[in-house]
Amino acid sequence: MRSSLDRIDIERSKFKKTQRLNKTSRLERLETIMSLSSILVPTTPFEGQKPGTSGLRKKVKVFMEKNYTENFVQCILNALGAKVKGATLVVGGDGRYFSKQAVNIIIRIAAANGVAKLIIGERGILSTPAVSTLIRTHKVLGGIVLTASHNPGGIRHDFGIKFNIENGGPAPDSLTDAVYELTKTITQYKFTPDLDCEFDKKGVQTFNVDGSEFVVEVVDSSEDYVALMKEIFDFGKLKELIRGDGKRPPFQVLIDSMNGVTGVYVTRIFVEELGASPDNNVRRIIPLDNFGEIHPDPNLTYAKDLVDRVKEDTTYDFGAAFDGDGDRNMIIGKNAFFVTPSDSLAVIANNLQCIPYFQKRGVHGFARSMPTAAAVDRVAAKLGMEMFEVPTGWKYFGNLMDAGRLSLCGEESFGTGSDHIREKDGIWAVLAWLSIIAHKNMSVEDILTEHWKIYGRNYFTRYDYEECNTEDANRMMEHLEKLIANSSFVGRTLTSGGKSYTVKIADNFSYIDPIDKSCAKNQGIRVLFEDGSRVIYRLSGTGSTGATIRLYIDSYEKDNVTADAQVMLKPLVEVGLEISQLKKFTGRDQPTVIT
Ligand code: G16
């Protein structure tokens, strides 16, 4: 039976010369190594090993500095404490540049720290949702995910490491804060220098390290994940949709992996299981360690290539793209009709009965991150569902899911997911959309239009100002802090393009987790207006260079639901820029990305 990566190799051979894998069985040779010893390596702390919204992200060259990666990995294990001894961890990532070196470092440090077993994706490849799946299905202590997500890869770009806990989700602030504190004082790490471990092919290798057994199990990158998707969705129905069923012609999809890790899963699920054409229905499905020099971020700017293709070729009914590690998704319909992530969440929430998983398990609450437009709140209100608003970051959904109070959630940053795992899940989102389309037999645009007619529309846009000078960006945020602290700000009316907005509430968002009562402060400045519109300002926590300012604009219309979002929101954008004095502080008069 071929593994997922073998299948990808077959695809790869169509594009370029097949990379011959070294088939000599190093596994046999390793079996003869009976006893290995660990050593303590002296080291000194590095500044700035502070995990951001989702792990530590830096330039590859930073991770390549002597002891940089080792220090961080050791600090993760130190922060976990005594639980590490005898534990099992999952290791894998999106295969970006430096992944293999990082996996080797983790193997040697984990063995030296008394970890009993590592479950590693073949060649170190696992999407972020697949890591979450493996942690949950194997019921292990957690996983180390090697990715900088949607950030570009390659030697000149970004690498990242994050830890996921035993529920399969990103580590909470308490753990990442502990890791950061440890990085400031680390003096040594444990290492097994002679541990030479193969992870290119499925199989189990056993070593003896300091007198204890250490096992490395290399698993198929997609097997458990595909099995989970088959439990959640009706693959028979989805196949009929994609292939056509005699009554309906094939529903033409174009699924774009943007040279990221989802190529492995797209090949298995869309091509092999659902019968999509490898030539016409999928693209950029070979995972490349530099993502082919593109920015693997599924939005209208960085996935423009897909948008243009779907626009030009009107035979396509649907397009989707994913980011490097497969947790983000973008959905477009015929003629590249764009579905905002906030609307995508609301539409899925309104149609969960189309998905067998929810038919069986019922639906227990919805959630969104604070900057995400409130479209899903309206669905929750109509369906009588509990609704949560959390800070930006998937880690804030985990407790609610574990407590059985949350089934579906999403973020404006192109993340959508459910309690099937504890990460956002790009492929899951596309399968959810296709299930809804198969059930309703409607186009993407018609589904949206119908939704807006029922609920009204939250017009939403996000302006990103990437790689600003950090001091400038901080000064702008300080200015906003001062402004909202001034009691005369509430009640002030701002006017632009003939529209007036009166400030109702202005604050810096904080959140108390309803389950463990932990508090997250300073999660973004919100200016809420009398008419329900909102402007939100945040600094990104995922960049690796300078500061990225995000300006989020959300405005609700009950009846006028089919206008152009950018035209509709222009006055509010102007108001947002005026309040922040963004141009004055940063010198920028245009955003890098508009979504
Ligand atoms: C990460 C988190 C998301 C979050 C996003 C926000 O996404 O997993 O939950 O919404 O960051 O990023 P920023 O702080 O830049 O606004 P990913 O896909 O990068 O892991």
Coordinates of C-alpha atoms and ligand atoms in Angstrom, one line a residue:
M1 CA 0.0 0.0 0.0
R2 CA 1.4 3.4 -1.0
S3 CA 1.8 6.1 1.6
S4 CA 0.5 9.6 1.0
L5 CA 4.0 10.9 0.3
D6 CA 4.6 8.1 -2.3
R7 CA 1.5 9.2 -4.1
I8 CA 2.8 12.8 -4.1
D9 CA 6.0 11.5 -5.5
I10 CA 4.1 10.0 -8.4
E11 CA 2.6 13.4 -9.0
R12 CA 5.9 15.1 -8.6
S13 CA 7.4 13.0 -11.4
K14 CA 4.9 14.6 -13.9
F15 CA 6.5 18.0 -13.1
K16 CA 10.1 17.2 -12.6
K17 CA 12.6 14.4 -12.4
T18 CA 11.6 12.0 -9.6
Q19 CA 13.6 12.4 -6.5
R20 CA 15.0 9.0 -5.8
L21 CA 14.7 8.1 -2.2
N22 CA 17.5 6.2 -0.6
K23 CA 15.9 2.8 -0.2
T24 CA 18.8 1.1 1.6
S25 CA 17.5 0.1 4.9
R26 CA 19.1 2.2 7.4
L27 CA 16.5 0.9 9.8
E28 CA 18.2 -2.5 9.8
R29 CA 21.5 -0.8 10.6
L30 CA 20.0 1.2 13.4
E31 CA 18.5 -1.8 15.1
T32 CA 22.0 -3.0 15.8
I33 CA 22.7 0.1 17.9
M34 CA 22.0 -1.0 21.4
S35 CA 23.0 1.7 23.7
L36 CA 23.3 5.5 23.4
S37 CA 24.2 8.1 26.0
S38 CA 23.0 11.6 26.4
I39 CA 25.2 14.6 27.2
L40 CA 24.6 18.0 28.7
V41 CA 25.5 20.8 26.3
P42 CA 26.3 24.2 27.9
T43 CA 24.4 27.1 26.3
T44 CA 23.5 30.8 26.9
P45 CA 20.1 32.4 26.4
F46 CA 18.9 34.1 23.2
E47 CA 16.8 37.3 23.4
G48 CA 13.3 37.4 22.0
Q49 CA 12.3 33.7 22.1
K50 CA 8.8 34.8 23.0
P51 CA 6.1 32.8 21.3
G52 CA 3.6 35.0 19.4
T53 CA 0.0 34.4 18.5
S54 CA 0.9 30.9 17.4
G55 CA 4.4 29.8 18.4
L56 CA 7.9 31.2 17.8
R57 CA 8.4 32.6 14.3
K58 CA 11.7 34.0 13.1
K59 CA 13.9 34.0 10.0
V60 CA 15.4 30.6 9.1
K61 CA 18.8 32.0 9.7
V62 CA 18.0 32.8 13.3
F63 CA 16.8 29.3 13.9
M64 CA 20.1 28.1 12.3
E65 CA 22.2 29.9 14.8
K66 CA 24.2 27.6 17.0
N67 CA 21.9 26.4 19.9
Y68 CA 19.0 28.6 19.0
T69 CA 16.6 25.8 18.1
E70 CA 18.0 23.5 20.7
N71 CA 17.4 26.1 23.5
F72 CA 13.8 26.6 22.5
V73 CA 13.0 22.9 22.2
Q74 CA 14.7 22.2 25.6
C75 CA 12.6 25.1 27.2
I76 CA 9.4 23.6 25.9
L77 CA 10.3 20.3 27.5
N78 CA 11.4 22.0 30.7
A79 CA 8.1 23.9 30.9
L80 CA 6.2 20.6 30.6
G81 CA 8.1 19.4 33.7
A82 CA 8.0 15.8 35.0
K83 CA 5.3 14.8 32.5
V84 CA 7.9 14.6 29.8
K85 CA 9.6 11.4 31.2
G86 CA 8.0 8.4 29.5
A87 CA 5.7 10.6 27.4
T88 CA 4.8 10.3 23.7
L89 CA 5.0 13.4 21.5
V90 CA 3.9 14.0 17.9
V91 CA 6.4 15.8 15.6
G92 CA 5.9 17.2 12.2
G93 CA 5.2 20.3 10.1
D94 CA 4.7 21.8 6.7
G95 CA 8.1 20.7 5.4
R96 CA 9.5 24.2 5.0
Y97 CA 13.2 24.9 4.7
F98 CA 15.0 23.7 7.9
S99 CA 12.3 21.3 8.9
K100 CA 14.5 18.2 8.6
Q101 CA 17.3 19.7 10.6
A102 CA 14.7 20.7 13.3
V103 CA 13.2 17.2 13.4
N104 CA 16.7 15.8 14.0
I105 CA 17.4 18.2 16.8
I106 CA 14.0 17.4 18.4
I107 CA 14.7 13.6 18.2
R108 CA 18.1 14.0 19.9
I109 CA 16.8 16.4 22.6
A110 CA 13.6 14.4 23.3
A111 CA 15.5 11.1 23.7
A112 CA 18.0 12.8 26.1
N113 CA 15.1 14.2 28.2
G114 CA 13.5 10.8 28.7
V115 CA 10.6 11.0 26.2
A116 CA 9.6 7.4 25.5
K117 CA 8.3 7.8 22.0
L118 CA 8.0 10.2 19.1
I119 CA 5.3 9.9 16.4
I120 CA 6.7 11.6 13.3
G121 CA 5.1 12.2 10.0
E122 CA 7.0 10.7 7.0
R123 CA 9.8 13.1 6.1
G124 CA 8.7 15.3 8.9
I125 CA 5.5 16.2 7.0
L126 CA 2.3 16.8 8.9
S127 CA -0.3 19.6 8.4
T128 CA -1.2 21.4 11.6
P129 CA -4.7 19.8 11.6
A130 CA -3.0 16.4 11.1
V131 CA -0.8 17.0 14.1
S132 CA -3.9 17.9 16.2
T133 CA -5.6 14.7 14.9
L134 CA -2.6 12.5 15.8
I135 CA -2.3 14.0 19.3
R136 CA -6.0 13.2 19.9
T137 CA -6.3 9.8 18.3
H138 CA -3.1 8.5 20.0
K139 CA -4.0 10.3 23.3
V140 CA -0.5 11.6 23.8
L141 CA 1.1 14.5 25.8
G142 CA 1.3 16.9 22.9
G143 CA 3.1 17.7 19.7
I144 CA 5.8 20.0 18.3
V145 CA 4.7 21.7 15.1
L146 CA 7.3 22.9 12.8
T147 CA 5.8 25.7 10.8
A148 CA 5.5 29.5 10.3
S149 CA 2.1 28.9 8.9
H150 CA 1.2 31.4 6.1
N151 CA 4.6 33.2 6.3
P152 CA 6.9 32.6 3.3
G153 CA 9.5 29.8 3.6
G154 CA 13.0 29.1 2.2
I155 CA 16.4 30.0 3.4
R156 CA 15.7 33.8 3.3
H157 CA 12.3 33.5 5.0
D158 CA 10.6 32.2 8.0
F159 CA 10.6 29.1 10.2
G160 CA 8.6 28.4 13.3
I161 CA 8.0 26.1 16.2
K162 CA 5.0 25.7 18.4
F163 CA 3.8 23.3 21.0
N164 CA 0.3 21.8 21.0
I165 CA -1.0 20.3 24.2
E166 CA -2.8 17.0 24.9
N167 CA -6.2 18.2 23.7
G168 CA -4.5 18.8 20.3
G169 CA -4.7 22.5 20.5
P170 CA -2.0 25.3 20.7
A171 CA -0.5 25.8 24.1
P172 CA -2.3 28.3 26.3
D173 CA -0.6 31.5 27.3
S174 CA 0.3 30.1 30.7
L175 CA 2.5 27.5 29.0
T176 CA 4.0 29.7 26.3
D177 CA 4.8 32.4 29.0
A178 CA 6.6 29.7 31.1
V179 CA 8.6 28.6 28.0
Y180 CA 9.6 32.3 27.4
E181 CA 10.7 32.7 31.0
L182 CA 12.9 29.6 30.7
T183 CA 14.5 30.8 27.5
K184 CA 15.8 33.8 29.4
T185 CA 17.9 31.7 31.9
I186 CA 18.7 28.5 30.1
T187 CA 22.3 27.3 30.7
Q188 CA 22.3 23.8 29.2
Y189 CA 20.3 21.4 27.1
K190 CA 20.2 17.6 27.0
F191 CA 21.3 15.9 23.7
T192 CA 21.9 12.4 22.3
P193 CA 24.6 13.2 19.8
D194 CA 25.0 9.7 18.3
L195 CA 21.3 9.1 17.8
D196 CA 21.0 8.7 14.0
C197 CA 17.3 8.2 13.1
E198 CA 15.7 7.8 9.8
F199 CA 12.3 9.4 9.3
D200 CA 11.8 9.3 5.5
K201 CA 9.8 6.1 5.5
K202 CA 7.0 4.6 7.6
G203 CA 8.3 2.3 10.3
V204 CA 9.2 1.8 13.9
Q205 CA 12.8 2.2 15.3
T206 CA 13.8 1.4 18.8
F207 CA 16.8 2.8 20.6
N208 CA 18.2 2.5 24.0
V209 CA 19.1 5.9 25.5
D210 CA 20.6 6.1 29.0
G211 CA 19.3 2.7 29.7
S212 CA 15.7 3.4 28.7
E213 CA 13.8 2.5 25.5
F214 CA 13.2 5.3 23.0
V215 CA 10.9 4.6 20.1
V216 CA 10.5 6.6 16.9
E217 CA 7.4 5.7 14.9
V218 CA 7.2 7.2 11.5
V219 CA 3.6 7.4 10.3
D220 CA 1.9 8.1 7.1
S221 CA 1.3 11.9 7.0
S222 CA -2.4 11.6 6.1
E223 CA -3.8 8.3 7.2
D224 CA -5.4 9.3 10.5
Y225 CA -6.5 12.6 9.2
V226 CA -8.2 11.1 6.1
A227 CA -10.0 8.5 8.3
L228 CA -11.3 11.4 10.5
M229 CA -12.6 13.3 7.5
K230 CA -14.4 10.2 6.3
E231 CA -16.1 9.9 9.7
I232 CA -17.2 13.5 9.6
F233 CA -18.4 13.9 6.0
D234 CA -20.4 11.8 3.5
F235 CA -17.7 11.1 1.0
G236 CA -20.2 9.3 -1.3
K237 CA -22.3 12.5 -1.6
L238 CA -19.2 14.6 -2.1
K239 CA -18.0 12.3 -4.8
E240 CA -21.3 12.6 -6.6
L241 CA -21.0 16.4 -6.5
I242 CA -17.5 16.4 -7.9
R243 CA -18.0 13.7 -10.5
G244 CA -21.6 14.5 -11.4
D245 CA -24.3 11.9 -10.8
G246 CA -26.3 11.7 -14.0
K247 CA -28.8 14.4 -12.9
R248 CA -26.1 17.0 -12.2
P249 CA -23.0 17.7 -14.2
P250 CA -19.7 17.7 -12.3
F251 CA -19.3 20.6 -9.9
Q252 CA -16.0 22.0 -11.0
V253 CA -13.6 22.8 -8.2
L254 CA -10.2 24.3 -8.3
I255 CA -8.3 23.5 -5.1
D256 CA -5.0 25.3 -4.6
S257 CA -2.4 24.1 -2.1
M258 CA -0.1 27.0 -2.9
N259 CA 2.9 24.6 -2.8
G260 CA 2.2 23.9 0.9
V261 CA 1.6 20.8 2.9
T262 CA -2.0 20.4 2.0
G263 CA -0.9 18.9 -1.4
V264 CA -0.5 15.6 0.4
Y265 CA -4.0 15.7 1.8
V266 CA -5.6 17.2 -1.4
T267 CA -4.2 14.4 -3.4
R268 CA -5.5 11.7 -1.0
I269 CA -8.9 13.3 -0.4
F270 CA -9.9 15.2 -3.5
V271 CA -8.2 13.2 -6.2
E272 CA -8.1 9.7 -4.9
E273 CA -11.2 9.6 -2.7
L274 CA -13.5 12.1 -4.4
G275 CA -12.5 11.7 -8.0
A276 CA -11.3 15.2 -8.8
S277 CA -9.2 15.5 -11.9
P278 CA -5.5 15.9 -11.0
D279 CA -5.1 18.1 -14.1
N280 CA -8.1 20.4 -13.8
N281 CA -9.3 20.4 -10.2
V282 CA -6.2 20.7 -8.1
R283 CA -3.1 22.9 -8.4
R284 CA 0.2 23.5 -6.7
I285 CA -0.1 20.2 -4.8
I286 CA 3.6 19.4 -4.5
P287 CA 4.8 20.6 -1.1
L288 CA 8.0 22.7 -1.7
D289 CA 10.3 23.8 1.1
N290 CA 10.2 27.4 -0.2
F291 CA 6.6 27.2 -1.4
G292 CA 7.8 28.0 -4.8
E293 CA 8.9 31.4 -3.6
I294 CA 5.2 32.5 -3.2
H295 CA 3.6 33.8 0.0
P296 CA 1.4 30.8 1.0
D297 CA -1.4 32.9 2.5
P298 CA -4.9 32.3 1.1
N299 CA -6.2 35.7 0.7
L300 CA -7.2 37.9 -2.3
T301 CA -3.6 39.4 -2.6
Y302 CA -1.4 36.3 -2.1
A303 CA -3.8 33.8 -3.8
K304 CA -4.5 36.2 -6.7
D305 CA -3.3 33.6 -9.1
L306 CA -6.1 31.3 -8.1
V307 CA -8.6 34.1 -8.1
D308 CA -7.6 35.2 -11.6
R309 CA -7.9 31.6 -12.9
V310 CA -11.4 31.1 -11.5
K311 CA -12.4 34.5 -12.9
E312 CA -11.0 33.8 -16.4
D313 CA -12.3 30.2 -16.6
T314 CA -16.0 30.4 -16.1
T315 CA -16.3 26.6 -16.0
Y316 CA -15.2 26.7 -12.4
D317 CA -17.9 26.7 -9.9
F318 CA -15.7 26.9 -6.8
G319 CA -12.2 27.7 -5.8
A320 CA -10.3 27.2 -2.5
A321 CA -6.8 27.8 -1.3
F322 CA -4.8 26.9 1.9
D323 CA -1.8 28.3 3.6
G324 CA 1.6 26.6 4.1
D325 CA 0.5 24.3 7.1
G326 CA -3.1 23.8 6.0
D327 CA -5.0 25.4 8.8
R328 CA -6.2 28.4 6.8
N329 CA -8.6 28.4 3.9
M330 CA -10.1 30.8 1.4
I331 CA -13.4 30.1 -0.4
I332 CA -14.5 31.6 -3.7
G333 CA -17.4 30.8 -5.9
K334 CA -18.0 31.1 -9.7
N335 CA -16.4 34.2 -11.2
A336 CA -14.2 34.3 -8.1
F337 CA -17.1 35.5 -5.9
F338 CA -15.3 36.0 -2.6
V339 CA -16.6 34.7 0.7
T340 CA -15.2 36.5 3.7
P341 CA -14.1 34.2 6.5
S342 CA -16.7 35.8 8.8
D343 CA -19.5 35.0 6.3
S344 CA -18.1 31.6 5.7
L345 CA -18.3 30.8 9.4
A346 CA -21.9 32.2 9.6
V347 CA -23.0 30.1 6.5
I348 CA -21.5 26.9 7.9
A349 CA -23.1 27.6 11.3
N350 CA -26.5 28.0 9.6
N351 CA -26.1 24.7 7.7
L352 CA -24.5 22.3 10.1
Q353 CA -27.3 19.8 9.5
C354 CA -25.7 19.1 6.1
I355 CA -22.8 17.4 7.8
P356 CA -23.2 13.9 9.3
Y357 CA -20.8 14.7 12.2
F358 CA -23.2 17.3 13.6
Q359 CA -26.3 15.3 12.8
K360 CA -24.9 12.6 15.1
R361 CA -23.4 14.8 17.8
G362 CA -25.6 17.8 17.9
V363 CA -24.4 21.4 18.0
H364 CA -23.2 23.1 21.2
G365 CA -22.3 26.7 20.7
F366 CA -20.4 29.0 18.3
A367 CA -17.5 31.3 18.8
R368 CA -15.4 33.8 16.9
S369 CA -12.4 35.9 17.6
M370 CA -13.0 39.5 18.6
P371 CA -12.0 41.2 15.3
T372 CA -14.1 38.7 13.2
A373 CA -17.3 40.2 11.9
A374 CA -20.4 39.4 14.0
A375 CA -22.3 37.5 11.2
V376 CA -22.2 34.3 13.1
D377 CA -23.7 36.0 16.2
R378 CA -26.9 36.5 14.3
V379 CA -27.1 32.8 13.4
A380 CA -26.4 31.9 17.1
A381 CA -29.2 34.2 18.2
K382 CA -31.7 32.7 15.8
L383 CA -30.8 29.1 16.6
G384 CA -30.6 29.8 20.4
M385 CA -27.0 28.8 20.6
E386 CA -24.4 30.0 23.1
M387 CA -22.0 32.4 21.5
F388 CA -18.5 33.4 22.6
E389 CA -16.2 36.2 21.5
V390 CA -12.5 35.4 22.3
P391 CA -9.2 37.1 21.6
T392 CA -7.3 36.4 18.3
G393 CA -5.7 33.0 18.4
W394 CA -7.1 29.5 18.1
K395 CA -5.8 28.6 21.6
Y396 CA -8.7 30.5 23.1
F397 CA -11.3 28.1 21.7
G398 CA -9.8 24.9 23.2
N399 CA -11.2 25.1 26.7
L400 CA -14.7 25.8 25.5
M401 CA -14.6 22.8 23.1
D402 CA -13.2 20.6 25.9
A403 CA -16.0 21.7 28.1
G404 CA -18.6 20.7 25.4
R405 CA -19.8 24.3 24.9
L406 CA -18.4 24.9 21.5
S407 CA -18.9 23.1 18.2
L408 CA -17.9 25.6 15.5
C409 CA -15.7 28.6 15.5
G410 CA -13.7 30.8 13.2
E411 CA -11.6 33.8 12.7
E412 CA -11.4 36.6 10.1
S413 CA -7.8 35.5 9.5
F414 CA -9.1 32.7 7.2
G415 CA -9.5 30.1 10.0
T416 CA -12.5 27.9 10.3
G417 CA -13.0 24.7 12.3
S418 CA -15.0 22.6 14.7
D419 CA -14.5 20.5 17.7
H420 CA -13.3 17.5 15.6
I421 CA -9.8 18.6 16.5
R422 CA -8.4 21.7 18.3
E423 CA -6.9 23.5 15.4
K424 CA -8.5 25.4 12.5
D425 CA -8.7 23.1 9.5
G426 CA -8.5 24.3 5.9
I427 CA -9.5 21.0 4.3
W428 CA -12.3 20.5 6.7
A429 CA -13.7 23.9 5.8
V430 CA -13.7 23.1 2.1
L431 CA -15.4 19.8 2.7
A432 CA -18.0 21.6 4.9
W433 CA -18.7 24.0 2.1
L434 CA -19.0 21.3 -0.5
S435 CA -21.4 19.4 1.8
I436 CA -23.6 22.4 2.0
I437 CA -23.5 22.9 -1.7
A438 CA -24.3 19.3 -2.4
H439 CA -27.2 19.4 0.1
K440 CA -28.7 22.7 -1.1
N441 CA -27.8 22.3 -4.8
M442 CA -27.1 26.1 -5.0
S443 CA -24.1 28.1 -6.1
V444 CA -21.8 29.8 -3.6
E445 CA -23.1 33.2 -4.5
D446 CA -26.7 32.1 -4.2
I447 CA -26.1 30.6 -0.8
L448 CA -24.5 33.9 0.4
T449 CA -27.3 36.0 -1.0
E450 CA -29.9 33.8 0.6
H451 CA -28.1 34.1 3.9
W452 CA -27.8 37.9 3.8
K453 CA -31.5 38.1 3.0
I454 CA -32.4 36.3 6.1
Y455 CA -29.8 37.8 8.5
G456 CA -28.6 41.0 6.9
R457 CA -25.0 41.4 6.0
N458 CA -21.9 42.3 8.1
Y459 CA -19.7 44.1 5.6
F460 CA -16.1 43.4 6.6
T461 CA -12.6 44.4 5.4
R462 CA -9.1 44.2 6.9
Y463 CA -6.3 46.5 6.0
D464 CA -2.8 45.1 6.8
Y465 CA 0.2 47.4 6.9
E466 CA 3.1 44.9 6.9
E467 CA 6.7 45.4 8.0
C468 CA 6.1 48.8 9.6
N469 CA 8.8 50.2 11.8
T470 CA 8.1 48.6 15.2
E471 CA 8.6 51.9 17.2
D472 CA 6.2 53.7 14.8
A473 CA 3.6 51.1 15.2
N474 CA 3.9 51.1 19.0
R475 CA 3.6 54.9 19.1
M476 CA 0.4 54.6 17.1
M477 CA -1.0 52.1 19.5
E478 CA 0.0 54.3 22.4
H479 CA -1.8 57.2 20.8
L480 CA -4.9 55.1 20.5
E481 CA -4.6 54.0 24.1
K482 CA -4.5 57.7 25.2
L483 CA -7.3 58.6 23.0
I484 CA -9.7 56.0 24.2
A485 CA -8.8 56.8 27.8
N486 CA -10.0 60.3 27.3
S487 CA -13.5 60.5 28.6
S488 CA -14.6 62.9 25.8
F489 CA -13.8 60.3 23.1
V490 CA -17.1 58.4 23.8
G491 CA -19.8 60.5 22.2
R492 CA -17.6 62.0 19.6
T493 CA -19.0 62.0 16.1
L494 CA -16.7 61.4 13.1
T495 CA -17.8 62.0 9.5
S496 CA -16.6 60.8 6.2
G497 CA -18.1 60.3 2.7
G498 CA -21.4 61.8 4.0
K499 CA -21.7 59.2 6.8
S500 CA -21.4 60.0 10.5
Y501 CA -20.4 57.7 13.2
T502 CA -20.7 58.4 16.9
V503 CA -18.4 56.6 19.3
K504 CA -20.4 54.4 21.8
I505 CA -17.7 52.3 23.5
A506 CA -13.9 52.4 23.2
D507 CA -11.7 49.9 25.0
N508 CA -8.7 47.5 24.8
F509 CA -10.3 44.1 24.6
S510 CA -9.8 41.7 27.5
Y511 CA -11.2 38.2 28.0
I512 CA -11.8 36.0 30.9
D513 CA -11.9 32.3 29.9
P514 CA -15.3 31.0 31.2
I515 CA -13.8 27.6 32.0
D516 CA -10.5 28.2 33.7
K517 CA -11.0 32.0 34.5
S518 CA -7.6 32.9 33.0
C519 CA -7.5 36.5 31.8
A520 CA -6.1 37.8 28.5
K521 CA -5.6 41.6 28.4
N522 CA -4.7 44.1 25.7
Q523 CA -6.1 42.0 22.9
G524 CA -6.8 44.9 20.5
I525 CA -8.3 48.4 20.6
R526 CA -12.0 48.5 19.8
V527 CA -14.0 51.5 18.8
L528 CA -17.7 50.6 18.7
F529 CA -20.1 53.1 17.1
E530 CA -23.8 53.8 17.9
D531 CA -25.0 52.2 14.7
G532 CA -23.2 48.9 15.5
S533 CA -20.2 49.5 13.2
R534 CA -16.8 48.7 14.6
V535 CA -13.2 49.7 14.0
I536 CA -10.4 47.5 15.6
Y537 CA -6.7 48.0 15.8
R538 CA -4.2 45.2 16.5
L539 CA -0.6 44.5 16.0
S540 CA -0.1 41.1 14.4
G541 CA 1.5 38.4 16.5
T542 CA 2.7 36.2 13.7
G543 CA 5.2 38.3 11.7
S544 CA 9.0 38.0 11.9
T545 CA 10.0 41.4 10.6
G546 CA 9.0 44.7 12.0
A547 CA 5.4 45.2 13.0
T548 CA 2.3 44.5 11.0
I549 CA -0.7 46.8 11.9
R550 CA -4.1 45.4 11.3
L551 CA -7.1 47.6 10.9
Y552 CA -10.4 45.7 11.0
I553 CA -13.7 47.3 9.8
D554 CA -17.1 45.8 10.4
S555 CA -20.4 47.4 9.5
Y556 CA -23.9 45.8 9.5
E557 CA -26.6 46.4 6.9
K558 CA -30.1 44.9 7.3
D559 CA -31.3 45.4 3.8
N560 CA -28.6 46.8 1.5
V561 CA -26.8 43.5 1.2
T562 CA -25.4 43.2 -2.3
A563 CA -23.2 46.3 -2.5
D564 CA -19.4 46.2 -3.1
A565 CA -17.8 45.8 0.3
Q566 CA -14.9 48.1 -0.4
V567 CA -17.2 50.9 -1.6
M568 CA -19.6 50.4 1.2
L569 CA -16.9 50.5 3.9
K570 CA -14.8 53.3 2.5
P571 CA -16.2 56.0 4.8
L572 CA -15.6 53.8 7.9
V573 CA -12.1 53.0 6.7
E574 CA -11.4 56.7 6.5
V575 CA -12.7 57.3 10.0
G576 CA -10.5 54.4 11.2
L577 CA -7.5 56.0 9.6
E578 CA -8.3 59.4 11.0
I579 CA -8.7 58.1 14.6
S580 CA -5.4 56.2 14.5
Q581 CA -3.4 58.8 12.6
L582 CA -1.8 55.8 10.9
K583 CA -0.3 57.8 8.1
K584 CA 1.3 60.3 10.4
F585 CA 2.8 57.6 12.6
T586 CA 4.0 55.1 10.0
G587 CA 4.3 57.2 6.8
R588 CA 2.1 54.6 5.0
D589 CA -0.7 55.8 2.8
Q590 CA -1.6 52.4 1.3
P591 CA -2.0 49.0 3.0
T592 CA 0.0 46.0 1.9
V593 CA -3.0 43.7 1.8
I594 CA -6.7 44.4 1.7
T595 CA -9.0 41.6 2.4
Ligands
G16_1 C1 -2.4 32.3 13.9 C2 -3.4 31.8 14.8 C3 -4.7 32.2 14.5 C4 -4.8 33.8 14.5 C5 -3.7 34.3 13.6 C6 -3.7 35.8 13.7 O1 -2.7 31.8 12.6 O2 -3.3 30.3 14.8 O3 -5.6 31.7 15.5 O4 -6.0 34.3 14.1 O5 -2.5 33.7 13.9 O6 -2.5 36.3 13.3 P1 -2.0 37.7 13.7 O7 -1.6 37.8 15.1 O8 -0.9 37.9 12.7 O9 -3.2 38.6 13.4 P2 -1.6 31.0 11.8 O10 -2.4 30.5 10.6 O11 -0.6 32.0 11.4 O12 -1.2 29.9 12.7

